[in-house]
PDB file of C-alpha atoms in Angstrom:
ATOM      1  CA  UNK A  12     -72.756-148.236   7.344  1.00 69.00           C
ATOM      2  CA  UNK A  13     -75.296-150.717   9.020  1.00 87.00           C
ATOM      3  CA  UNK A  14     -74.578-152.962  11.987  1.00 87.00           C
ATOM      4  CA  UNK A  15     -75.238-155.671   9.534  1.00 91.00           C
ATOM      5  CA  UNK A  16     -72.620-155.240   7.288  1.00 96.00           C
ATOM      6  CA  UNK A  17     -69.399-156.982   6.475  1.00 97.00           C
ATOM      7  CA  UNK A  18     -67.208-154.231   7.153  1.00 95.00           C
ATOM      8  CA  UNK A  19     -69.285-153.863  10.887  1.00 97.00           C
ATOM      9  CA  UNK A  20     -69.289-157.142  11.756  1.00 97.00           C
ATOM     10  CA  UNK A  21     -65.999-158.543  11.107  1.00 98.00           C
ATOM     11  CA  UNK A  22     -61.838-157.912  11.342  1.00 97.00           C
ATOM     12  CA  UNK A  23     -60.937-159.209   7.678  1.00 98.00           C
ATOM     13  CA  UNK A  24     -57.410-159.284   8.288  1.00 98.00           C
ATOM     14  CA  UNK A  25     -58.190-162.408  10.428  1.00 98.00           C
ATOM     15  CA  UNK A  26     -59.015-164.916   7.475  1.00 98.00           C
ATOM     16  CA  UNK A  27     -57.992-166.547   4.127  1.00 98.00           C
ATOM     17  CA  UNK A  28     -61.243-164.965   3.239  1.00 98.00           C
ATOM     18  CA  UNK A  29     -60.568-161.013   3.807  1.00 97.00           C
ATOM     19  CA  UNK A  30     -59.994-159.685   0.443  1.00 97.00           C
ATOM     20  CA  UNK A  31     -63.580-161.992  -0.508  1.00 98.00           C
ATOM     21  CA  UNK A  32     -65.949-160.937   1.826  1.00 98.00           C
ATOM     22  CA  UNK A  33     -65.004-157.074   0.940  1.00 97.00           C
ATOM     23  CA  UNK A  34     -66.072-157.677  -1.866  1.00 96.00           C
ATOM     24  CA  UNK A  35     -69.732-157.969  -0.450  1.00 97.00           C
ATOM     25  CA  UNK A  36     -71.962-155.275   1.897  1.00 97.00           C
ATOM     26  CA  UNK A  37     -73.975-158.410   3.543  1.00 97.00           C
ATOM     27  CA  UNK A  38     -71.869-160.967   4.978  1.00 97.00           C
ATOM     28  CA  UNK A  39     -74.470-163.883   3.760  1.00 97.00           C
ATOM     29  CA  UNK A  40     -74.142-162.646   0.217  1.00 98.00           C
ATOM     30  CA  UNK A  41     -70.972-164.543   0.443  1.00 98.00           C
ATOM     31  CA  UNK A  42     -72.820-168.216   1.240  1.00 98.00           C
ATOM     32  CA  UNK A  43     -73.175-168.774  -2.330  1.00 97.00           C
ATOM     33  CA  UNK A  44     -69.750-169.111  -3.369  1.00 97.00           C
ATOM     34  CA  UNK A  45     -67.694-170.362  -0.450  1.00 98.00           C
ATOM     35  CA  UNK A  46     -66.607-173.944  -2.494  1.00 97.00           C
ATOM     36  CA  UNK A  47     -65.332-171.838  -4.980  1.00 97.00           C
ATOM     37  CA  UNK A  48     -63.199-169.720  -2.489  1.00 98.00           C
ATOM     38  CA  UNK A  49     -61.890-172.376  -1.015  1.00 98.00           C
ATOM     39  CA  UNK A  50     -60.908-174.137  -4.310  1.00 97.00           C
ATOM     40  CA  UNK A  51     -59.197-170.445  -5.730  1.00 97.00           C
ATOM     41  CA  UNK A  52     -57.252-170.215  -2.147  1.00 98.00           C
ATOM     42  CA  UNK A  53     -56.231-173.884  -1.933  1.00 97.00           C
ATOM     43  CA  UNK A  54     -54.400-173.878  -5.243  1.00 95.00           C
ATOM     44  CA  UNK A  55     -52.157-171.105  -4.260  1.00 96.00           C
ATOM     45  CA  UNK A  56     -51.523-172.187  -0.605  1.00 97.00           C
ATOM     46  CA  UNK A  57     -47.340-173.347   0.206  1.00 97.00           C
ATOM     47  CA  UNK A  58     -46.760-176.429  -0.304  1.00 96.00           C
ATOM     48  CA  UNK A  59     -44.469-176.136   2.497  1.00 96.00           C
ATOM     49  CA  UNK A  60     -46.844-175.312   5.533  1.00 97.00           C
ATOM     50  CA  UNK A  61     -50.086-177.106   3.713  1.00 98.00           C
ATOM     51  CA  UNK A  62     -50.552-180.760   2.136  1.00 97.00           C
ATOM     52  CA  UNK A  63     -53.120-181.364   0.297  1.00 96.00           C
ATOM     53  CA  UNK A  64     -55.277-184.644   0.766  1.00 92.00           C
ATOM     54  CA  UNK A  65     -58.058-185.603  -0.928  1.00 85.00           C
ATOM     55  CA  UNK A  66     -60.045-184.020  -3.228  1.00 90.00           C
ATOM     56  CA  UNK A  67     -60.033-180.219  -2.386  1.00 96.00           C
ATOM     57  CA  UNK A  68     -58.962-180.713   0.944  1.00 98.00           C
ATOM     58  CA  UNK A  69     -55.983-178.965   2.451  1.00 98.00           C
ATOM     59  CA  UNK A  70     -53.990-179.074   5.873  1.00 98.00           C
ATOM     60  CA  UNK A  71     -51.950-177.265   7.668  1.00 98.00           C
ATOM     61  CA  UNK A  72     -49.095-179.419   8.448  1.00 98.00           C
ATOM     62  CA  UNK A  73     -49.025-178.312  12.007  1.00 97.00           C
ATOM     63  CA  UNK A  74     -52.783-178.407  12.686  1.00 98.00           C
ATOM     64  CA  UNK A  75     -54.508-181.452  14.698  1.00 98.00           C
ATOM     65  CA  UNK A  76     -57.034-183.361  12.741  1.00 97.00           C
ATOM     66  CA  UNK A  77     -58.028-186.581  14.810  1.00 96.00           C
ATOM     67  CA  UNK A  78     -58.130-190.192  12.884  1.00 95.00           C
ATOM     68  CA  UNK A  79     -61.947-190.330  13.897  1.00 96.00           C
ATOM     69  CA  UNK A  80     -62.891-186.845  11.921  1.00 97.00           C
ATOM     70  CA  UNK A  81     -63.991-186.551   8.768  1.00 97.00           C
ATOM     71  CA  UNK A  82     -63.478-183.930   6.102  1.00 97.00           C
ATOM     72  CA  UNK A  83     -64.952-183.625   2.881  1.00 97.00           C
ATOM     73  CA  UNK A  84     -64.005-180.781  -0.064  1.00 95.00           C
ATOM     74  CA  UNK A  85     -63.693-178.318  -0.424  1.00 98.00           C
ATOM     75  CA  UNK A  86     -62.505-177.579   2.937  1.00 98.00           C
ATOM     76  CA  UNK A  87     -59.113-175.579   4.107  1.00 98.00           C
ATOM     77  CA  UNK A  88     -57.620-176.390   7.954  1.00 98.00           C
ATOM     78  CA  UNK A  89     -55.496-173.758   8.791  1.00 98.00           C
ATOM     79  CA  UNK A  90     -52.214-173.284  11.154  1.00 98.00           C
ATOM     80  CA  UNK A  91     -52.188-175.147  14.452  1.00 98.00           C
ATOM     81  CA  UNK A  92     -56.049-175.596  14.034  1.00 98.00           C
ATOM     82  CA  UNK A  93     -57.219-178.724  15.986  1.00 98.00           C
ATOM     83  CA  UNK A  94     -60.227-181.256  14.493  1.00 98.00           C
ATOM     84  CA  UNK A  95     -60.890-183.313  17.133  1.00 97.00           C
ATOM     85  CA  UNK A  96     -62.783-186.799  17.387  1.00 96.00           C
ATOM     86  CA  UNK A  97     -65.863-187.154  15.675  1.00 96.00           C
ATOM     87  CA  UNK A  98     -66.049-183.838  13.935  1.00 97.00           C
ATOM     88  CA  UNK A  99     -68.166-183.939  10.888  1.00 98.00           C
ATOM     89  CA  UNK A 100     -66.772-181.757   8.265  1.00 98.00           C
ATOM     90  CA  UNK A 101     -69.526-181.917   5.440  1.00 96.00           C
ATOM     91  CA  UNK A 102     -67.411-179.855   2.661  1.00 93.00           C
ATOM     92  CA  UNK A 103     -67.509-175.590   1.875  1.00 97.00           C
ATOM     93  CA  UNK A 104     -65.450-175.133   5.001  1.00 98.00           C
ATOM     94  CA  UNK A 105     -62.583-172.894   5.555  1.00 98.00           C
ATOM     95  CA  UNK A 106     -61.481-172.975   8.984  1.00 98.00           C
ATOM     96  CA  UNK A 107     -58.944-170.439   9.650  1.00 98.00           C
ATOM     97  CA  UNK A 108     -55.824-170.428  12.150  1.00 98.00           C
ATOM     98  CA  UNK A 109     -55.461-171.604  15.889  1.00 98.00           C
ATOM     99  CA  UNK A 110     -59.292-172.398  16.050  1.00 98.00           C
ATOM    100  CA  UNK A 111     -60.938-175.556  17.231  1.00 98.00           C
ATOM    101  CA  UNK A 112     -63.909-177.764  15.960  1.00 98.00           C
ATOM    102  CA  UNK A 113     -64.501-180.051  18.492  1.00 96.00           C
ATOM    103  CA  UNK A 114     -65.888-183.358  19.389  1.00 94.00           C
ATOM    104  CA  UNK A 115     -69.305-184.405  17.574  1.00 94.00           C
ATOM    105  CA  UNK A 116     -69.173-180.834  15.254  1.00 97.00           C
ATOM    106  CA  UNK A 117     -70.584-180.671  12.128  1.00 98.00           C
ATOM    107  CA  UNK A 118     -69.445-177.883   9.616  1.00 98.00           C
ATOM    108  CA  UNK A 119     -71.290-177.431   6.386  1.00 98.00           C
ATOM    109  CA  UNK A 120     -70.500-174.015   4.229  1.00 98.00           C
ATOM    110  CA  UNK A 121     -69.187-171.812   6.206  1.00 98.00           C
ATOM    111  CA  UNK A 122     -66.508-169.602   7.040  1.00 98.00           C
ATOM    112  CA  UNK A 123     -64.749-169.554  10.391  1.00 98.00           C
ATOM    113  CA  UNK A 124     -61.855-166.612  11.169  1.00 98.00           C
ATOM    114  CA  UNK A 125     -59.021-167.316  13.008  1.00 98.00           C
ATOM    115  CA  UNK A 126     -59.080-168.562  16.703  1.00 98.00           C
ATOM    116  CA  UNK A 127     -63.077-169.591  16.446  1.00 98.00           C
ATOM    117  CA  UNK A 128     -64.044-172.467  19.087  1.00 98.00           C
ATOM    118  CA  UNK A 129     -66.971-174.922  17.934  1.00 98.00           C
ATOM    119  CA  UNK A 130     -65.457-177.328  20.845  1.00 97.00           C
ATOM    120  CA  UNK A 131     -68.484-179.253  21.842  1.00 94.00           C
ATOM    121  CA  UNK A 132     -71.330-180.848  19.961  1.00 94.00           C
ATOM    122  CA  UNK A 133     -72.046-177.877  17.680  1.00 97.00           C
ATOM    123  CA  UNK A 134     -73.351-177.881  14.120  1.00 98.00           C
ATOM    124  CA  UNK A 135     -72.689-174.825  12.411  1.00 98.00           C
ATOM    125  CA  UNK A 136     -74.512-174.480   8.662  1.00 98.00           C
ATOM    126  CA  UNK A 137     -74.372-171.778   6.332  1.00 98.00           C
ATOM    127  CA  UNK A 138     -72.766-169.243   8.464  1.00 98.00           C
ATOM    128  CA  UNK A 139     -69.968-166.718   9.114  1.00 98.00           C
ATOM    129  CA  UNK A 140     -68.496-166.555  12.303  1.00 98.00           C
ATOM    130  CA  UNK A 141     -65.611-163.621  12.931  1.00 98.00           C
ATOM    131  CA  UNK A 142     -62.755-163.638  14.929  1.00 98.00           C
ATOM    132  CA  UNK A 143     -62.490-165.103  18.363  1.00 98.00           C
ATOM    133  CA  UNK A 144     -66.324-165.984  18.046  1.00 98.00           C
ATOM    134  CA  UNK A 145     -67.355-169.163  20.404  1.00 98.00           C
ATOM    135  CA  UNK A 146     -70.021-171.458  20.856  1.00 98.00           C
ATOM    136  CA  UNK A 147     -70.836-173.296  23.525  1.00 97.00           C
ATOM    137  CA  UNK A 148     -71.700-176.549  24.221  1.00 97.00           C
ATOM    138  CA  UNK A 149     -74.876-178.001  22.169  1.00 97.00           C
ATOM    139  CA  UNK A 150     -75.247-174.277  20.712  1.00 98.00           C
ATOM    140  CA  UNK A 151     -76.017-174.760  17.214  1.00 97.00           C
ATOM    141  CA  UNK A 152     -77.169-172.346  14.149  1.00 98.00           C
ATOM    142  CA  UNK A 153     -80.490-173.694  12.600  1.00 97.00           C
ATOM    143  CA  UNK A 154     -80.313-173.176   8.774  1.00 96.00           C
ATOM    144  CA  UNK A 155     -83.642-173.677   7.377  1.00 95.00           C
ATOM    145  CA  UNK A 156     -86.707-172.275   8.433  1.00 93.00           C
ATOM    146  CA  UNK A 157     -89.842-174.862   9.083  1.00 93.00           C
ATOM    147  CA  UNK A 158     -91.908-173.696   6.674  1.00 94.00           C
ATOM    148  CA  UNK A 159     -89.238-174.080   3.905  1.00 94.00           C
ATOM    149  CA  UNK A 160     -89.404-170.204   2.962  1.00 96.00           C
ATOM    150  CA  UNK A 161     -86.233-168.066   1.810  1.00 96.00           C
ATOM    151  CA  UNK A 162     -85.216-166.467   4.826  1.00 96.00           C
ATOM    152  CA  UNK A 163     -85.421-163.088   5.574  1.00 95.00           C
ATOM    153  CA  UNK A 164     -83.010-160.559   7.980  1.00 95.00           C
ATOM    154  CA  UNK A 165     -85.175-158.531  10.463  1.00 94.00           C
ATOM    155  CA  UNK A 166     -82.896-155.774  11.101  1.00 92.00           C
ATOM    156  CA  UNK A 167     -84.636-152.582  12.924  1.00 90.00           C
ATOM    157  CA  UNK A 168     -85.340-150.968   9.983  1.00 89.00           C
ATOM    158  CA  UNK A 169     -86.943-153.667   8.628  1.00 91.00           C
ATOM    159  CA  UNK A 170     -86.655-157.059   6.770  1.00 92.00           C
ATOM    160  CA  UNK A 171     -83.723-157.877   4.516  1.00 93.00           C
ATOM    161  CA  UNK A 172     -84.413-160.218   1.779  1.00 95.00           C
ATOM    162  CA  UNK A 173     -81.760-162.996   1.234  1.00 95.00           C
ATOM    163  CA  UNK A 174     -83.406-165.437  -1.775  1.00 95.00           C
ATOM    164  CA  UNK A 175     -81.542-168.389   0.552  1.00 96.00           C
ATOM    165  CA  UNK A 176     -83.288-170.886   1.775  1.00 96.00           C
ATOM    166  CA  UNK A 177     -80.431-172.189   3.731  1.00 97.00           C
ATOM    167  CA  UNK A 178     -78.814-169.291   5.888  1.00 97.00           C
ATOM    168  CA  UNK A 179     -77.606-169.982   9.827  1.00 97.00           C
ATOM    169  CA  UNK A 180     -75.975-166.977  11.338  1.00 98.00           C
ATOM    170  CA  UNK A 181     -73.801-164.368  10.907  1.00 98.00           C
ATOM    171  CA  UNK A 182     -71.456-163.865  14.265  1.00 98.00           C
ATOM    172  CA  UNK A 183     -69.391-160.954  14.183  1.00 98.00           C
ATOM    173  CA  UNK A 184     -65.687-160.731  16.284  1.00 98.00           C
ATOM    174  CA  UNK A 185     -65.249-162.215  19.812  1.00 98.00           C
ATOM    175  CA  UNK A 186     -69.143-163.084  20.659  1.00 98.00           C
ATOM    176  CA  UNK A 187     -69.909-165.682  23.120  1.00 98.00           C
ATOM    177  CA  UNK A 188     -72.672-168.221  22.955  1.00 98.00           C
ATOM    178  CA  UNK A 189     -73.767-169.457  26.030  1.00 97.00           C
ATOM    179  CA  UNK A 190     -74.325-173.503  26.006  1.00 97.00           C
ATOM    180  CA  UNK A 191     -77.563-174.791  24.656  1.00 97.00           C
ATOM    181  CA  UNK A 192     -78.626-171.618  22.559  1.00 97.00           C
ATOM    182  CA  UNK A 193     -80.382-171.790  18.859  1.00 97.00           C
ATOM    183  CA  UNK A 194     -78.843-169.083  16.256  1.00 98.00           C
ATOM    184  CA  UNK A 195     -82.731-168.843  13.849  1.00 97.00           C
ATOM    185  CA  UNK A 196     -82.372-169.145  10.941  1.00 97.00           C
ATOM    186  CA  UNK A 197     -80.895-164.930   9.797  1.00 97.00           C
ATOM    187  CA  UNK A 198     -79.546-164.473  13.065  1.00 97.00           C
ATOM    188  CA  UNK A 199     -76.773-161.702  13.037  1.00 98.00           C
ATOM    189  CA  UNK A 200     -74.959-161.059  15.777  1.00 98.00           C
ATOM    190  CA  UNK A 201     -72.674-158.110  16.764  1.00 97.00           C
ATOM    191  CA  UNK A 202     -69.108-158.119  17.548  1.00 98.00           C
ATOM    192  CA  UNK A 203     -68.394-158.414  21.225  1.00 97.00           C
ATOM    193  CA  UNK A 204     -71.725-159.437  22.064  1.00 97.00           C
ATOM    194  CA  UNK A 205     -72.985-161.925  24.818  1.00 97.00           C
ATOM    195  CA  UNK A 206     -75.498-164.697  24.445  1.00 97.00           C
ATOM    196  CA  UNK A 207     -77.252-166.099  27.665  1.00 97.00           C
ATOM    197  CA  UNK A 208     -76.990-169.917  28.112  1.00 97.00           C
ATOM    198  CA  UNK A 209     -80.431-171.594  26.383  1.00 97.00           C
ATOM    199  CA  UNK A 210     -81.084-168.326  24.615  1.00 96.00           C
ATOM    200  CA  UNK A 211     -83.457-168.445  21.138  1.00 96.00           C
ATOM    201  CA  UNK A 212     -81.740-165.992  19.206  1.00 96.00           C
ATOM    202  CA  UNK A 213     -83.436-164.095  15.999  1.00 93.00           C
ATOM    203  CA  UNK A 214     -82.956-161.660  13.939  1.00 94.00           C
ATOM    204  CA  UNK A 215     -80.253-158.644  14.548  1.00 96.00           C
ATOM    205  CA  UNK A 216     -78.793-158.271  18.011  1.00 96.00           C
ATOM    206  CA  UNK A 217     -76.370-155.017  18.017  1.00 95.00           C
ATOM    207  CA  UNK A 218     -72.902-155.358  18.853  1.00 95.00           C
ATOM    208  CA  UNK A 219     -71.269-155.022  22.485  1.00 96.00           C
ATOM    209  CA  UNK A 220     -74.191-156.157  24.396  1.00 95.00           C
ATOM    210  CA  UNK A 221     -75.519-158.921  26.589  1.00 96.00           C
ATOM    211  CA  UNK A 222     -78.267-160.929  25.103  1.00 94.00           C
ATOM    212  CA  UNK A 223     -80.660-162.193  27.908  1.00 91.00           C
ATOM    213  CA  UNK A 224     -83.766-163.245  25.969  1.00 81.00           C
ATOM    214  CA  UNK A 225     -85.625-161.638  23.151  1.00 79.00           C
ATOM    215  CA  UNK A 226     -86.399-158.553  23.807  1.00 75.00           C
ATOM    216  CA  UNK A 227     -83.968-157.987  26.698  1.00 82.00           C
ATOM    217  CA  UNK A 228     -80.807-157.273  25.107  1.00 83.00           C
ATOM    218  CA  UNK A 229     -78.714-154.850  27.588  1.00 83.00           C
ATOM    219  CA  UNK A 230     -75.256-152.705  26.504  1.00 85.00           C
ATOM    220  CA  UNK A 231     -71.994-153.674  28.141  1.00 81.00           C
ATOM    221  CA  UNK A 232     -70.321-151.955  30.602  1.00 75.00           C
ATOM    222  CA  UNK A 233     -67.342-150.700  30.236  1.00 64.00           C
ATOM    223  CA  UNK A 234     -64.625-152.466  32.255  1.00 53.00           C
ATOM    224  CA  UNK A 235     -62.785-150.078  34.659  1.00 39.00           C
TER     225      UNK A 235
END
């Protein structure tokens, strides 16, 4: 199995979306059909811990969604998630539980796991992002490449063809973007991992390392 993979980069008992994405061995195979998800998973959500508002959009009735955010279908907010002011939710969004999209956010197709922080300023596009993963401040994942061109994964063993023309980045569990960095368009990130502050990130950085600019990536220590 490749660092790449689904079953590599993420903890799928932390989402609405587990028994999906095992159904793929590339986490962006999933981009496609995220609306759909969402839809399938809204219809059989309780009644008693979700309301439903809008079209397609459901709540957790103890999450935090500010009177100044917006959120478009098909989107799910899950359990005690907070949405605060002037977060931009653009539709294809399932956040999960006890996560936070903060002020001045935008969302569009994508799948956050449980306890994800987007808390400042972020826009986050066509893109995964696993358990625990945080951005910080004014970090955002750039979705389409400048020369228009479907974007390919460069993985160490060579490029991996998507067909998408719109594909952010794929963060595995518990990494850590420093403020101010841009996710490239097929940007995959390992669990655990590190991101400097103002950092240009692209293509595969392996999991349970500090990312310090390309081509300086060093492995973690172990704590004592």
């Amino acid at each position: 199995m490749e660092a790449w993979e689904v079953k590599e980069l993420y903890s799928l008992e932390h989402t609405l979306a587990g028994a999906f994405l095992e159904g793929f061995q590339y986490p962006w195979e999933a981009l496609e059909k995220i609306g759909d998800l969402i839809r399938a998973l809204g219809a059989k959500l309780d009644p008693e811990e979700y309301e439903k508002k809008g079209e397609d959009v459901w709540i957790a009735k103890d999450a935090v969604v500010f009177p100044s955010a917006y959120v478009k279908g098909p989107a799910i907010i899950g359990r005690r998630t907070e949405v605060r002011h002037g977060a931009f939710i653009r539709g294809n969004a399932l956040v999960g539980d006890d996560a936070v999209v903060g002020n001045s956010t935008e969302l569009k197709n994508v799948i956050l796991f449980d306890r994800v922080q987007v808390p400042h300023y972020n826009y986050v596009g066509d893109s995964i992002l696993g358990y625990r993963a945080h951005m910080g401040a004014g970090s955002i994942t750039s979705n389409v490449k400048s020369d228009k061109t479907p974007v390919v994964v460069k993985t160490p063993k060579g490029d991996l063809a998507t067909g998408r023309k719109k594909f952010g980045a794929m963060l595995g569990d518990g990494v850590e973007v420093g403020c101010g960095t841009i996710l490239n368009p097929g940007s995959v990130v390992g669990p655990w991992t590190n991101i400097y502050p103002l950092s240009m990130v692209r293509g595969c950085v392996p999991g349970h390392s500090v990312y310090k600019k390309q081509g300086e990536v060093a492995e973690k220590r172990e704590e004592a």
